[in-house]
mmCIF file of C-alpha atoms and ligand atoms in Angstrom:
data_model
loop_
_atom_site.group_PDB
_atom_site.id
_atom_site.type_symbol
_atom_site.label_atom_id
_atom_site.label_comp_id
_atom_site.label_asym_id
_atom_site.label_seq_id
_atom_site.Cartn_x
_atom_site.Cartn_y
_atom_site.Cartn_z
ATOM 1 C CA MET A 1 18.225 0.716 18.195
ATOM 2 C CA ASN A 2 14.496 1.150 17.660
ATOM 3 C CA LYS A 3 12.780 -0.311 20.738
ATOM 4 C CA TYR A 4 9.939 -1.778 18.658
ATOM 5 C CA CYS A 5 12.406 -3.615 16.383
ATOM 6 C CA GLU A 6 14.160 -4.934 19.457
ATOM 7 C CA GLN A 7 10.890 -6.058 21.012
ATOM 8 C CA TRP A 8 9.893 -7.947 17.846
ATOM 9 C CA ASP A 9 13.387 -9.233 17.050
ATOM 10 C CA LEU A 10 13.635 -7.395 13.725
ATOM 11 C CA ASN A 11 16.897 -6.165 12.220
ATOM 12 C CA PRO A 12 16.246 -2.452 11.525
ATOM 13 C CA LEU A 13 18.921 -2.410 8.794
ATOM 14 C CA LYS A 14 17.160 -5.081 6.775
ATOM 15 C CA LEU A 15 13.573 -3.886 6.905
ATOM 16 C CA PRO A 16 11.648 -3.342 3.677
ATOM 17 C CA GLN A 17 11.298 0.348 2.758
ATOM 18 C CA HIS A 18 7.891 0.126 1.186
ATOM 19 C CA ILE A 19 5.301 -2.570 1.904
ATOM 20 C CA GLY A 20 2.204 -2.993 -0.279
ATOM 21 C CA ILE A 21 -0.679 -5.091 1.064
ATOM 22 C CA VAL A 22 -3.734 -6.503 -0.723
ATOM 23 C CA MET A 23 -6.039 -6.711 2.281
ATOM 24 C CA ASP A 24 -8.200 -9.594 1.118
ATOM 25 C CA GLY A 25 -10.626 -11.949 2.882
ATOM 26 C CA ASN A 26 -12.979 -9.656 4.811
ATOM 27 C CA GLY A 27 -16.078 -11.203 3.235
ATOM 28 C CA ARG A 28 -15.015 -14.799 3.924
ATOM 29 C CA TRP A 29 -14.117 -13.908 7.517
ATOM 30 C CA ALA A 30 -17.645 -12.577 8.090
ATOM 31 C CA THR A 31 -19.362 -15.462 6.275
ATOM 32 C CA LYS A 32 -17.474 -18.001 8.386
ATOM 33 C CA LYS A 33 -18.865 -16.287 11.468
ATOM 34 C CA HIS A 34 -22.399 -16.090 9.987
ATOM 35 C CA LEU A 35 -22.150 -12.308 9.939
ATOM 36 C CA PRO A 36 -22.961 -9.868 7.106
ATOM 37 C CA ARG A 37 -19.961 -9.079 4.851
ATOM 38 C CA ILE A 38 -19.798 -5.515 6.158
ATOM 39 C CA ALA A 39 -18.850 -6.880 9.602
ATOM 40 C CA GLY A 40 -15.704 -8.279 7.966
ATOM 41 C CA HIS A 41 -14.889 -4.909 6.443
ATOM 42 C CA ARG A 42 -15.382 -3.289 9.846
ATOM 43 C CA LYS A 43 -12.975 -5.710 11.485
ATOM 44 C CA GLY A 44 -10.624 -5.103 8.558
ATOM 45 C CA VAL A 45 -10.478 -1.384 9.376
ATOM 46 C CA GLU A 46 -9.332 -2.246 12.924
ATOM 47 C CA ARG A 47 -6.455 -4.214 11.415
ATOM 48 C CA VAL A 48 -5.585 -1.246 9.216
ATOM 49 C CA GLN A 49 -5.153 0.850 12.346
ATOM 50 C CA GLU A 50 -3.053 -1.805 14.098
ATOM 51 C CA ILE A 51 -0.788 -2.578 11.128
ATOM 52 C CA THR A 52 -0.318 1.107 10.239
ATOM 53 C CA GLU A 53 0.714 2.010 13.755
ATOM 54 C CA PHE A 54 3.120 -0.918 13.906
ATOM 55 C CA CYS A 55 4.771 -0.100 10.563
ATOM 56 C CA GLY A 56 5.231 3.521 11.647
ATOM 57 C CA ASN A 57 6.746 2.408 14.955
ATOM 58 C CA ILE A 58 9.356 0.084 13.454
ATOM 59 C CA GLY A 59 10.379 2.676 10.865
ATOM 60 C CA ILE A 60 8.857 1.480 7.588
ATOM 61 C CA GLN A 61 9.088 4.405 5.131
ATOM 62 C CA ALA A 62 5.932 3.696 3.128
ATOM 63 C CA LEU A 63 2.890 1.472 3.475
ATOM 64 C CA THR A 64 0.433 1.133 0.595
ATOM 65 C CA LEU A 65 -2.866 -0.566 1.422
ATOM 66 C CA PHE A 66 -5.275 -1.804 -1.243
ATOM 67 C CA ALA A 67 -8.650 -0.857 0.226
ATOM 68 C CA PHE A 68 -10.992 -0.730 -2.789
ATOM 69 C CA SER A 69 -10.212 -1.595 -6.381
ATOM 70 C CA ASP A 70 -11.540 -0.052 -9.535
ATOM 71 C CA GLU A 71 -13.152 -3.433 -10.159
ATOM 72 C CA ASN A 72 -14.828 -3.420 -6.712
ATOM 73 C CA TRP A 73 -17.356 -0.837 -8.007
ATOM 74 C CA ARG A 74 -19.016 -3.883 -9.588
ATOM 75 C CA ARG A 75 -20.062 -5.243 -6.166
ATOM 76 C CA PRO A 76 -23.652 -4.979 -4.911
ATOM 77 C CA GLU A 77 -24.660 -1.383 -4.208
ATOM 78 C CA GLU A 78 -25.296 -2.182 -0.565
ATOM 79 C CA GLU A 79 -21.747 -3.469 -0.006
ATOM 80 C CA VAL A 80 -20.156 -0.556 -1.887
ATOM 81 C CA GLY A 81 -22.248 1.886 0.183
ATOM 82 C CA GLY A 82 -21.221 0.129 3.407
ATOM 83 C CA ILE A 83 -17.513 0.271 2.507
ATOM 84 C CA MET A 84 -17.788 3.980 1.606
ATOM 85 C CA GLY A 85 -19.485 4.604 4.967
ATOM 86 C CA LEU A 86 -16.593 2.887 6.758
ATOM 87 C CA LEU A 87 -14.130 4.941 4.772
ATOM 88 C CA ARG A 88 -15.785 8.194 5.872
ATOM 89 C CA TRP A 89 -15.764 7.000 9.470
ATOM 90 C CA TYR A 90 -12.100 5.941 9.280
ATOM 91 C CA ILE A 91 -10.816 9.233 7.836
ATOM 92 C CA ARG A 92 -12.824 11.363 10.256
ATOM 93 C CA LYS A 93 -11.728 9.297 13.230
ATOM 94 C CA GLU A 94 -8.072 8.959 12.241
ATOM 95 C CA HIS A 95 -7.471 12.466 10.878
ATOM 96 C CA ALA A 96 -5.985 13.917 14.070
ATOM 97 C CA ARG A 97 -3.985 10.802 14.940
ATOM 98 C CA ILE A 98 -2.450 10.493 11.456
ATOM 99 C CA LYS A 99 -1.515 14.175 11.540
ATOM 100 C CA GLU A 100 -0.029 14.039 15.031
ATOM 101 C CA ASN A 101 1.927 10.849 14.345
ATOM 102 C CA ASN A 102 3.829 12.696 11.599
ATOM 103 C CA VAL A 103 2.369 10.366 8.908
ATOM 104 C CA GLN A 104 2.170 11.627 5.297
ATOM 105 C CA PHE A 105 -1.219 10.564 3.963
ATOM 106 C CA ARG A 106 -2.031 9.987 0.309
ATOM 107 C CA VAL A 107 -4.772 8.309 -1.692
ATOM 108 C CA ILE A 108 -3.929 6.709 -5.037
ATOM 109 C CA GLY A 109 -6.437 5.709 -7.702
ATOM 110 C CA ASP A 110 -9.179 7.339 -9.721
ATOM 111 C CA ARG A 111 -10.745 9.493 -7.013
ATOM 112 C CA ARG A 112 -13.139 11.180 -9.434
ATOM 113 C CA LYS A 113 -15.445 8.193 -8.944
ATOM 114 C CA LEU A 114 -15.712 8.803 -5.171
ATOM 115 C CA SER A 115 -18.438 10.995 -3.719
ATOM 116 C CA VAL A 116 -17.687 14.690 -3.220
ATOM 117 C CA ASP A 117 -17.701 14.589 0.576
ATOM 118 C CA ILE A 118 -15.208 11.697 0.648
ATOM 119 C CA ILE A 119 -12.927 13.512 -1.806
ATOM 120 C CA GLU A 120 -13.036 16.511 0.522
ATOM 121 C CA LEU A 121 -12.132 14.415 3.580
ATOM 122 C CA ILE A 122 -9.212 12.886 1.661
ATOM 123 C CA GLU A 123 -7.954 16.221 0.335
ATOM 124 C CA ASN A 124 -8.102 17.806 3.784
ATOM 125 C CA LEU A 125 -6.052 15.002 5.291
ATOM 126 C CA GLU A 126 -3.531 15.044 2.435
ATOM 127 C CA HIS A 127 -3.230 18.806 2.843
ATOM 128 C CA ASP A 128 -2.878 18.680 6.632
ATOM 129 C CA THR A 129 -0.125 16.045 6.486
ATOM 130 C CA ARG A 130 1.828 17.368 3.502
ATOM 131 C CA PHE A 131 4.712 18.697 5.606
ATOM 132 C CA ASN A 132 4.917 15.616 7.835
ATOM 133 C CA THR A 133 8.178 13.732 7.604
ATOM 134 C CA GLY A 134 7.302 10.270 8.975
ATOM 135 C CA MET A 135 5.887 7.216 7.225
ATOM 136 C CA HIS A 136 3.937 7.590 3.982
ATOM 137 C CA LEU A 137 0.523 5.985 4.391
ATOM 138 C CA CYS A 138 -0.902 5.442 0.960
ATOM 139 C CA ILE A 139 -4.442 4.096 0.525
ATOM 140 C CA ALA A 140 -5.336 2.624 -2.868
ATOM 141 C CA LEU A 141 -8.982 3.538 -3.438
ATOM 142 C CA SER A 142 -10.898 3.108 -6.646
ATOM 143 C CA TYR A 143 -7.463 1.992 -7.781
ATOM 144 C CA GLY A 144 -6.380 -0.157 -10.703
ATOM 145 C CA ALA A 145 -2.763 -0.335 -11.860
ATOM 146 C CA ARG A 146 -3.624 -0.426 -15.568
ATOM 147 C CA GLY A 147 -5.673 2.749 -15.127
ATOM 148 C CA GLU A 148 -2.774 4.363 -13.222
ATOM 149 C CA ILE A 149 -0.351 3.490 -16.047
ATOM 150 C CA LEU A 150 -2.745 4.909 -18.648
ATOM 151 C CA ARG A 151 -3.090 8.151 -16.654
ATOM 152 C CA ALA A 152 0.709 8.385 -16.593
ATOM 153 C CA VAL A 153 0.880 7.848 -20.359
ATOM 154 C CA ARG A 154 -1.670 10.606 -20.918
ATOM 155 C CA LYS A 155 0.351 13.010 -18.739
ATOM 156 C CA LEU A 156 3.504 12.207 -20.739
ATOM 157 C CA VAL A 157 1.782 12.659 -24.094
ATOM 158 C CA GLU A 158 0.545 16.034 -22.866
ATOM 159 C CA LYS A 159 4.102 17.043 -21.864
ATOM 160 C CA VAL A 160 5.381 15.999 -25.291
ATOM 161 C CA ASN A 161 2.580 17.947 -27.004
ATOM 162 C CA GLN A 162 3.453 21.009 -24.917
ATOM 163 C CA LYS A 163 7.110 20.477 -25.934
ATOM 164 C CA GLU A 164 8.134 20.213 -22.258
ATOM 165 C CA ILE A 165 9.942 16.944 -23.050
ATOM 166 C CA TYR A 166 10.963 14.946 -26.127
ATOM 167 C CA PRO A 167 9.841 11.315 -26.539
ATOM 168 C CA ASN A 168 13.477 10.215 -26.212
ATOM 169 C CA ASP A 169 13.729 11.854 -22.776
ATOM 170 C CA ILE A 170 11.207 9.394 -21.360
ATOM 171 C CA ASP A 171 13.052 7.005 -19.071
ATOM 172 C CA GLU A 172 11.962 4.992 -16.031
ATOM 173 C CA ASN A 173 12.437 7.942 -13.667
ATOM 174 C CA ILE A 174 10.336 10.312 -15.741
ATOM 175 C CA PHE A 175 7.659 7.649 -16.119
ATOM 176 C CA GLU A 176 7.581 7.011 -12.360
ATOM 177 C CA GLU A 177 7.110 10.723 -11.708
ATOM 178 C CA CYS A 178 3.801 10.469 -13.561
ATOM 179 C CA LEU A 179 2.505 7.532 -11.512
ATOM 180 C CA ASP A 180 0.265 8.025 -8.458
ATOM 181 C CA THR A 181 3.103 6.675 -6.291
ATOM 182 C CA GLN A 182 5.589 9.355 -7.382
ATOM 183 C CA GLY A 183 8.023 10.278 -4.645
ATOM 184 C CA LEU A 184 7.520 7.077 -2.639
ATOM 185 C CA PRO A 185 10.427 4.664 -2.093
ATOM 186 C CA GLN A 186 10.598 1.600 -4.364
ATOM 187 C CA LEU A 187 8.104 -1.097 -3.421
ATOM 188 C CA ASP A 188 10.172 -3.965 -2.041
ATOM 189 C CA MET A 189 7.614 -6.133 -0.234
ATOM 190 C CA PHE A 190 4.192 -7.280 -1.459
ATOM 191 C CA ILE A 191 1.746 -9.142 0.772
ATOM 192 C CA ARG A 192 -1.633 -10.606 -0.095
ATOM 193 C CA THR A 193 -3.787 -12.160 2.588
ATOM 194 C CA SER A 194 -6.586 -14.749 2.279
ATOM 195 C CA GLY A 195 -4.653 -17.398 0.368
ATOM 196 C CA GLU A 196 -5.343 -16.000 -3.104
ATOM 197 C CA ILE A 197 -2.232 -16.115 -5.285
ATOM 198 C CA ARG A 198 -2.884 -13.192 -7.605
ATOM 199 C CA VAL A 199 -2.070 -9.521 -7.925
ATOM 200 C CA SER A 200 -5.554 -8.266 -8.955
ATOM 201 C CA ASN A 201 -4.329 -5.137 -10.778
ATOM 202 C CA PHE A 202 -2.342 -3.753 -7.820
ATOM 203 C CA LEU A 203 0.840 -1.688 -8.431
ATOM 204 C CA LEU A 204 1.823 -3.554 -11.616
ATOM 205 C CA TRP A 205 4.709 -1.238 -12.513
ATOM 206 C CA GLN A 206 5.961 -0.932 -8.930
ATOM 207 C CA LEU A 207 5.949 -4.713 -8.342
ATOM 208 C CA ALA A 208 8.792 -5.261 -10.833
ATOM 209 C CA TYR A 209 11.349 -6.184 -8.145
ATOM 210 C CA ALA A 210 9.251 -6.603 -5.016
ATOM 211 C CA GLU A 211 9.509 -9.765 -2.919
ATOM 212 C CA LEU A 212 6.129 -11.508 -2.933
ATOM 213 C CA PHE A 213 4.439 -13.005 0.133
ATOM 214 C CA PHE A 214 1.080 -14.756 0.320
ATOM 215 C CA SER A 215 -0.554 -15.366 3.688
ATOM 216 C CA GLU A 216 -3.322 -17.882 4.315
ATOM 217 C CA SER A 217 -4.810 -15.575 6.974
ATOM 218 C CA LEU A 218 -7.917 -13.625 6.164
ATOM 219 C CA TRP A 219 -7.242 -9.877 6.525
ATOM 220 C CA PRO A 220 -9.319 -9.461 9.745
ATOM 221 C CA ASP A 221 -7.105 -12.170 11.326
ATOM 222 C CA PHE A 222 -3.819 -10.698 10.072
ATOM 223 C CA ASP A 223 -2.268 -9.315 13.248
ATOM 224 C CA THR A 224 1.087 -7.727 14.039
ATOM 225 C CA LYS A 225 2.658 -11.098 14.841
ATOM 226 C CA LYS A 226 1.777 -12.426 11.374
ATOM 227 C CA LEU A 227 3.287 -9.362 9.725
ATOM 228 C CA VAL A 228 6.439 -9.709 11.836
ATOM 229 C CA ASP A 229 6.809 -13.347 10.644
ATOM 230 C CA LEU A 230 6.676 -12.215 7.012
ATOM 231 C CA ILE A 231 9.081 -9.311 7.566
ATOM 232 C CA GLN A 232 11.504 -11.746 9.204
ATOM 233 C CA GLN A 233 11.269 -13.937 6.084
ATOM 234 C CA PHE A 234 11.870 -10.830 3.962
ATOM 235 C CA THR A 235 15.079 -10.052 5.841
ATOM 236 C CA LEU A 236 16.380 -13.546 4.975
ATOM 237 C CA ARG A 237 15.774 -13.304 1.238
ATOM 238 C CA GLU A 238 18.711 -12.481 -0.999
ATOM 239 C CA ARG A 239 17.672 -9.712 -3.390
ATOM 240 C CA ARG A 240 19.861 -10.116 -6.445
ATOM 241 C CA PHE A 241 18.421 -7.694 -9.047
ATOM 242 C CA GLY A 242 19.815 -9.786 -11.880
ATOM 243 C CA MET A 243 23.285 -10.174 -10.375
ATOM 244 C CA THR A 244 24.908 -13.323 -8.997
ATOM 245 C CA SER A 245 24.880 -14.310 -5.356
ATOM 246 C CA GLU A 246 28.680 -13.734 -5.200
ATOM 247 C CA GLN A 247 28.320 -10.171 -6.483
ATOM 248 C CA ILE A 248 25.622 -9.412 -3.925
ATOM 249 C CA LYS A 249 27.751 -10.784 -1.076
ATOM 250 C CA LYS A 250 30.652 -8.526 -2.109
ATOM 251 C CA ILE A 251 28.385 -5.465 -2.260
ATOM 252 C CA ASN A 252 26.995 -6.267 1.195
ATOM 253 C CA GLN A 253 30.514 -6.702 2.651
ATOM 254 C CA LYS A 254 31.547 -3.312 1.272
ATOM 255 C CA SER A 255 28.556 -1.548 2.791
ATOM 256 C CA PHE A 256 29.483 -2.732 6.296
HETATM 257 C C1 IPE B 301 -11.210 -7.370 0.710
HETATM 258 O O1 IPE B 301 -12.030 -8.374 1.193
HETATM 259 C C2 IPE B 301 -11.813 -6.002 0.826
HETATM 260 C C3 IPE B 301 -12.312 -5.445 -0.426
HETATM 261 C C4 IPE B 301 -12.138 -5.940 -1.605
HETATM 262 C C5 IPE B 301 -13.066 -4.193 -0.347
HETATM 263 P P1 IPE B 301 -13.135 -9.054 0.286
HETATM 264 O O2 IPE B 301 -14.402 -8.310 0.434
HETATM 265 O O3 IPE B 301 -12.652 -9.210 -1.114
HETATM 266 O O4 IPE B 301 -13.255 -10.476 0.985
HETATM 267 P P2 IPE B 301 -13.481 -11.871 0.264
HETATM 268 O O5 IPE B 301 -12.410 -12.029 -0.749
HETATM 269 O O6 IPE B 301 -14.850 -11.819 -0.347
HETATM 270 O O7 IPE B 301 -13.384 -12.846 1.385
HETATM 271 C C1 IPE B 302 -8.518 -7.006 -4.332
HETATM 272 O O1 IPE B 302 -9.374 -7.902 -3.720
HETATM 273 C C2 IPE B 302 -8.839 -5.615 -3.933
HETATM 274 C C3 IPE B 302 -8.741 -5.318 -2.507
HETATM 275 C C4 IPE B 302 -8.257 -6.072 -1.567
HETATM 276 C C5 IPE B 302 -9.220 -4.036 -2.137
HETATM 277 P P1 IPE B 302 -10.589 -8.590 -4.494
HETATM 278 O O2 IPE B 302 -11.166 -9.563 -3.546
HETATM 279 O O3 IPE B 302 -11.500 -7.568 -5.044
HETATM 280 O O4 IPE B 302 -9.839 -9.317 -5.702
HETATM 281 P P2 IPE B 302 -10.311 -10.481 -6.634
HETATM 282 O O5 IPE B 302 -11.564 -10.030 -7.294
HETATM 283 O O6 IPE B 302 -10.534 -11.684 -5.787
HETATM 284 O O7 IPE B 302 -9.178 -10.685 -7.595
HETATM 285 MG MG1 MG B 303 -11.639 -10.695 -2.059
#
């Protein structure tokens, strides 16, 4: 029994495999405290460290964090610059820890829009953690799900043009291999903080059968205890995938 699961009263057999989080509410957190918005983003990074460490400890296989959307480039230059500065600081500071904790690091999204030095920091960390076998930590940066799907379509069209595959070969597995999340376990838990009930162009394909959770907490206030509460709720949900409750109960009995 994993000691962290025991400590937090979580059933290790019922944990989600892959959690995706829209970390929203940094700006409102700062404004409420009469601080500049960047102070909220700074506090948000601390939560990233806490939540990442916790998920790794309890044995979550993949954690995808929405840090900066493709649409967020539209924010004031000063805020975008501040967030990029925090990103540099985070990767530099966490590089060794992520590597030593056996975490596999990956960035998803359209990284061509990021500055060259940030791309280099990301690529170095991805490279240095490529043989790690622990949790996948996936940061969505300059990410939009529609853009990701279009990139996948372009890759497939290219494969068809090169006669590597025929159009009829294209099934869900082949499509998923062309997404930025290829190789990650199926997303089964989605969380958005800050009380907003929307998906904001996050993992649209991958969300197909995820369980959705919306927290009223602003991201800088979203601590381990709040995540544990939601994971406990997740473990109580019956995931039916189109089947009946009776069918699911039989399947569960057989697997024990
Ligand atoms: C989420 O917090 C972080 C980013 C989008 C970069 P926000 O900055 O969106 O915070 P609110 O929604 O304005 O409170
Ligand atoms: C979504 O939050 C993106 C991130 C959390 C990084 P936003 O705050 O940008 O989303 P909208 O604009 O309210 O939908
Ligand atoms: Mg927001």
